[in-house]
Amino acid sequence: MAPIKGFLFDLDGVIVDTAKFHFKAWQRLAAELGIHFDEADNEKLKGVSRKESLEKILEWGNTSLDPERFEAMMAKKNDWYLEFVKEMSSDEALPGAKDFLAASLALKLRVGLGSASKNAELILNLLQIHDSFECIIDGTKITRSKPDPQVFSMGAEFLGIEPQSIVVFEDSQAGIEAARAGGFRSVGIGDPKILADAEIVISGLHQFSPSEIINKLNF
Ligand code: BG6
Ligand code: MG
């Protein structure tokens, strides 16, 4: 097995507890459009870009919007999302996330971010962890959304490491699919039933140290 040299982290739901804010904002928007939207639907939007998320919601509601209204709805969702984010303190990092990043860097592992979010830089700055990442590949840099592996492949290219030597940490089905499609190692964060395709699933970054994760993957 190739030695593990780097980690690529998803942001929402892995490093920071913003997945709940995306859910609340989409649910509010869906309600306004008269479309049913529950936690199971939300699971399918995790890791998916803002535009594709709205496309899916409209498809589920068997409806469509003209381009102008579509843009306005995306902006509305993002405004609501940012209102939640504004209330967030630097403590909103998920348990263990900051320590895990620090321990990864102490082990001289290469660390990058691979997120679909266009708000990634803002959130990393709010949490004061921007400098922990050698590369930040986010929604402003990619053209294809997860489950396409582009976001992680760009990270691997930046770090100059082969995908099989990089572990992707993801809370979404689309993200795990992307990691696997790109040839990366994968750690799911969340429910093992939902993330069944990940190599291992943990409840959060507080559960194991970086070395323990590497040992588990090498086992
Ligand atoms: C992903 C989230 O990280 O980013 C999705 O899991 C979200 O829920 C996507 O839709 C895009 O985020 P943003 O912040 O650009 O709307
Ligand atoms: Mg996520």
Coordinates of C-alpha atoms and ligand atoms in Angstrom, one line a residue:
M1 CA 0.0 0.0 0.0
A2 CA 1.3 3.5 -0.8
P3 CA 2.4 5.5 2.2
I4 CA 0.1 8.2 3.4
K5 CA 1.6 11.6 2.9
G6 CA -1.3 14.1 3.0
F7 CA -4.9 14.8 4.1
L8 CA -7.6 16.6 2.2
F9 CA -10.5 17.8 4.3
D10 CA -14.0 18.7 3.3
L11 CA -15.2 21.7 5.2
D12 CA -18.9 21.7 6.0
G13 CA -19.7 18.9 8.4
V14 CA -16.1 17.8 8.8
I15 CA -14.2 20.8 10.1
V16 CA -17.1 23.0 11.1
D17 CA -20.7 22.5 12.0
T18 CA -22.2 24.4 9.1
A19 CA -24.0 21.5 7.4
K20 CA -26.9 22.3 9.8
F21 CA -27.0 25.9 8.5
H22 CA -27.1 24.7 4.8
F23 CA -30.0 22.4 5.7
K24 CA -31.9 25.1 7.5
A25 CA -31.5 27.6 4.7
W26 CA -32.4 25.1 2.0
Q27 CA -35.4 23.9 4.0
R28 CA -36.6 27.5 4.3
L29 CA -36.2 28.1 0.6
A30 CA -38.0 24.9 -0.3
A31 CA -40.9 25.8 1.9
E32 CA -41.1 29.2 0.2
L33 CA -41.3 27.4 -3.2
G34 CA -43.9 24.9 -1.8
I35 CA -41.6 21.9 -2.1
H36 CA -41.2 19.2 0.5
F37 CA -37.7 18.9 1.9
D38 CA -36.5 16.7 4.7
E39 CA -33.3 15.4 6.2
A40 CA -33.1 12.5 3.8
D41 CA -33.4 15.0 0.8
N42 CA -30.7 17.1 2.5
E43 CA -28.3 14.1 2.6
K44 CA -28.3 14.1 -1.2
L45 CA -27.3 17.8 -1.3
K46 CA -24.3 17.5 1.0
G47 CA -21.1 18.2 -0.9
V48 CA -23.2 19.4 -3.9
S49 CA -22.7 23.0 -5.3
R50 CA -25.3 25.7 -4.6
K51 CA -26.5 25.7 -8.2
E52 CA -26.9 21.9 -8.5
S53 CA -28.6 21.8 -5.1
L54 CA -31.3 24.2 -6.2
E55 CA -31.6 22.3 -9.5
K56 CA -32.2 19.1 -7.5
I57 CA -34.8 20.7 -5.2
L58 CA -36.7 22.1 -8.2
E59 CA -36.6 18.7 -9.9
W60 CA -38.0 17.0 -6.7
G61 CA -40.8 19.6 -6.7
N62 CA -41.4 19.0 -10.4
T63 CA -41.0 22.6 -11.2
S64 CA -38.6 25.1 -12.7
L65 CA -37.7 28.8 -12.4
D66 CA -36.7 31.3 -15.1
P67 CA -33.0 32.2 -15.0
E68 CA -33.5 35.5 -13.2
R69 CA -35.6 33.9 -10.4
F70 CA -33.2 31.0 -10.2
E71 CA -30.3 33.4 -9.5
A72 CA -32.5 35.3 -7.0
M73 CA -33.3 32.1 -5.1
M74 CA -29.7 31.1 -4.9
A75 CA -28.8 34.5 -3.5
K76 CA -31.6 34.3 -1.0
K77 CA -30.5 30.9 0.3
N78 CA -26.9 32.2 0.6
D79 CA -28.0 35.3 2.5
W80 CA -29.9 33.2 5.0
Y81 CA -26.9 30.8 5.3
L82 CA -24.6 33.7 5.9
E83 CA -26.9 35.1 8.6
F84 CA -26.5 31.8 10.5
V85 CA -22.8 31.9 9.8
K86 CA -22.5 35.4 11.1
E87 CA -23.7 34.2 14.5
M88 CA -21.0 31.6 14.6
S89 CA -18.0 31.9 16.9
S90 CA -14.6 30.4 16.4
D91 CA -15.8 27.6 18.8
E92 CA -18.1 26.3 16.1
A93 CA -15.3 24.1 14.8
L94 CA -16.4 20.5 15.2
P95 CA -15.0 18.7 18.3
G96 CA -11.4 17.8 17.8
A97 CA -11.1 19.4 14.4
K98 CA -8.6 22.1 15.4
D99 CA -6.4 19.6 17.4
F100 CA -6.6 17.1 14.5
L101 CA -5.3 19.7 12.1
A102 CA -2.5 20.8 14.4
A103 CA -1.5 17.1 15.0
S104 CA -1.5 16.4 11.3
L105 CA 0.8 19.4 10.7
A106 CA 3.1 18.2 13.6
L107 CA 3.4 14.9 11.8
K108 CA 4.6 16.8 8.7
L109 CA 1.6 15.6 6.7
R110 CA 0.5 17.9 3.9
V111 CA -2.9 19.4 4.5
G112 CA -5.4 20.8 2.1
L113 CA -9.0 21.7 1.8
G114 CA -11.4 20.3 -0.8
S115 CA -14.8 21.9 -0.5
A116 CA -17.7 22.8 -2.9
S117 CA -18.4 25.9 -0.9
K118 CA -17.8 29.4 -2.3
N119 CA -17.8 30.6 1.4
A120 CA -14.9 28.4 2.4
E121 CA -12.3 31.2 2.8
L122 CA -14.7 33.2 4.9
I123 CA -15.4 30.4 7.2
L124 CA -11.8 29.4 7.6
N125 CA -11.0 33.0 8.5
L126 CA -13.8 33.1 11.0
L127 CA -12.5 30.0 12.7
Q128 CA -8.9 31.3 12.5
I129 CA -7.6 28.1 10.8
H130 CA -6.9 29.5 7.3
D131 CA -3.2 29.1 7.8
S132 CA -3.5 25.4 8.6
F133 CA -4.2 24.6 5.0
E134 CA -1.4 24.5 2.4
C135 CA -4.0 24.6 -0.4
I136 CA -7.6 25.6 -0.5
I137 CA -9.6 24.2 -3.3
D138 CA -13.2 25.5 -3.0
G139 CA -16.3 26.3 -5.0
T140 CA -14.7 29.3 -6.6
K141 CA -12.0 27.1 -8.2
I142 CA -13.8 24.1 -9.5
T143 CA -16.1 23.6 -12.5
R144 CA -17.5 20.2 -11.6
S145 CA -19.2 19.4 -8.3
K146 CA -18.7 16.2 -6.2
P147 CA -19.2 13.3 -6.9
D148 CA -16.8 14.4 -9.6
P149 CA -13.3 14.0 -8.1
Q150 CA -12.1 17.4 -9.6
V151 CA -11.9 19.2 -6.2
F152 CA -9.7 16.5 -4.7
S153 CA -7.6 15.9 -7.9
M154 CA -6.8 19.6 -8.0
G155 CA -5.7 19.4 -4.3
A156 CA -3.5 16.4 -5.0
E157 CA -2.0 18.2 -8.0
F158 CA -1.2 21.3 -5.9
L159 CA 0.3 19.2 -3.1
G160 CA 2.3 17.1 -5.7
I161 CA 1.2 13.8 -4.2
E162 CA -0.5 10.8 -5.8
P163 CA -4.2 10.3 -4.8
Q164 CA -3.4 6.9 -3.3
S165 CA -1.1 8.6 -0.7
I166 CA -3.8 11.1 0.3
V167 CA -6.7 10.6 2.7
V168 CA -10.0 12.4 2.0
F169 CA -12.2 13.2 5.1
E170 CA -15.8 13.6 4.1
D171 CA -19.3 13.7 5.6
S172 CA -21.2 13.4 2.4
Q173 CA -22.0 10.5 0.1
A174 CA -21.1 12.6 -2.9
G175 CA -17.7 13.4 -1.4
I176 CA -16.9 9.8 -0.6
E177 CA -17.9 8.9 -4.1
A178 CA -15.6 11.6 -5.4
A179 CA -12.7 10.4 -3.3
R180 CA -13.1 6.9 -4.5
A181 CA -13.5 7.9 -8.2
G182 CA -10.3 9.9 -7.9
G183 CA -8.3 7.0 -6.4
F184 CA -8.0 8.6 -2.9
R185 CA -8.1 6.9 0.5
S186 CA -11.4 7.7 2.3
V187 CA -12.6 8.4 5.8
G188 CA -16.3 9.0 6.3
I189 CA -17.4 11.3 9.1
G190 CA -20.9 10.5 10.3
D191 CA -23.3 7.6 10.0
P192 CA -21.7 4.3 8.7
K193 CA -25.0 3.4 7.1
I194 CA -25.1 6.6 5.0
L195 CA -21.3 6.5 4.3
A196 CA -21.1 2.8 3.6
D197 CA -18.7 3.3 0.7
A198 CA -16.0 4.9 2.8
E199 CA -13.0 2.7 3.8
I200 CA -13.6 3.6 7.4
V201 CA -16.3 5.7 9.1
I202 CA -15.7 7.7 12.3
S203 CA -18.0 9.9 14.3
G204 CA -15.8 12.9 14.2
L205 CA -12.2 14.1 14.2
H206 CA -12.2 13.9 18.0
Q207 CA -12.4 10.1 17.9
F208 CA -8.9 9.3 16.7
S209 CA -5.5 10.9 16.2
P210 CA -4.0 11.3 12.7
S211 CA -1.6 8.4 13.4
E212 CA -4.4 6.2 14.6
I213 CA -6.3 6.9 11.3
I214 CA -3.2 6.1 9.3
N215 CA -2.8 2.8 11.2
K216 CA -6.4 1.9 10.6
L217 CA -6.1 2.5 6.9
N218 CA -2.8 0.5 6.7
F219 CA -4.3 -2.4 8.6
Ligands
BG6_1 C1 -20.8 22.0 0.5 C2 -22.0 21.7 1.3 O1 -19.6 22.0 1.3 O2 -20.9 23.3 -0.1 C3 -23.3 21.9 0.5 O3 -21.9 20.4 1.8 C4 -23.3 23.3 -0.1 O4 -24.4 21.8 1.3 C5 -22.0 23.5 -1.0 O5 -24.4 23.5 -1.0 C6 -21.9 24.9 -1.6 O6 -21.8 25.8 -0.6 P1 -21.9 27.4 -0.7 O7 -21.4 27.9 0.6 O8 -21.1 27.8 -1.9 O9 -23.4 27.7 -1.0
MG2 MG -19.4 18.3 3.9

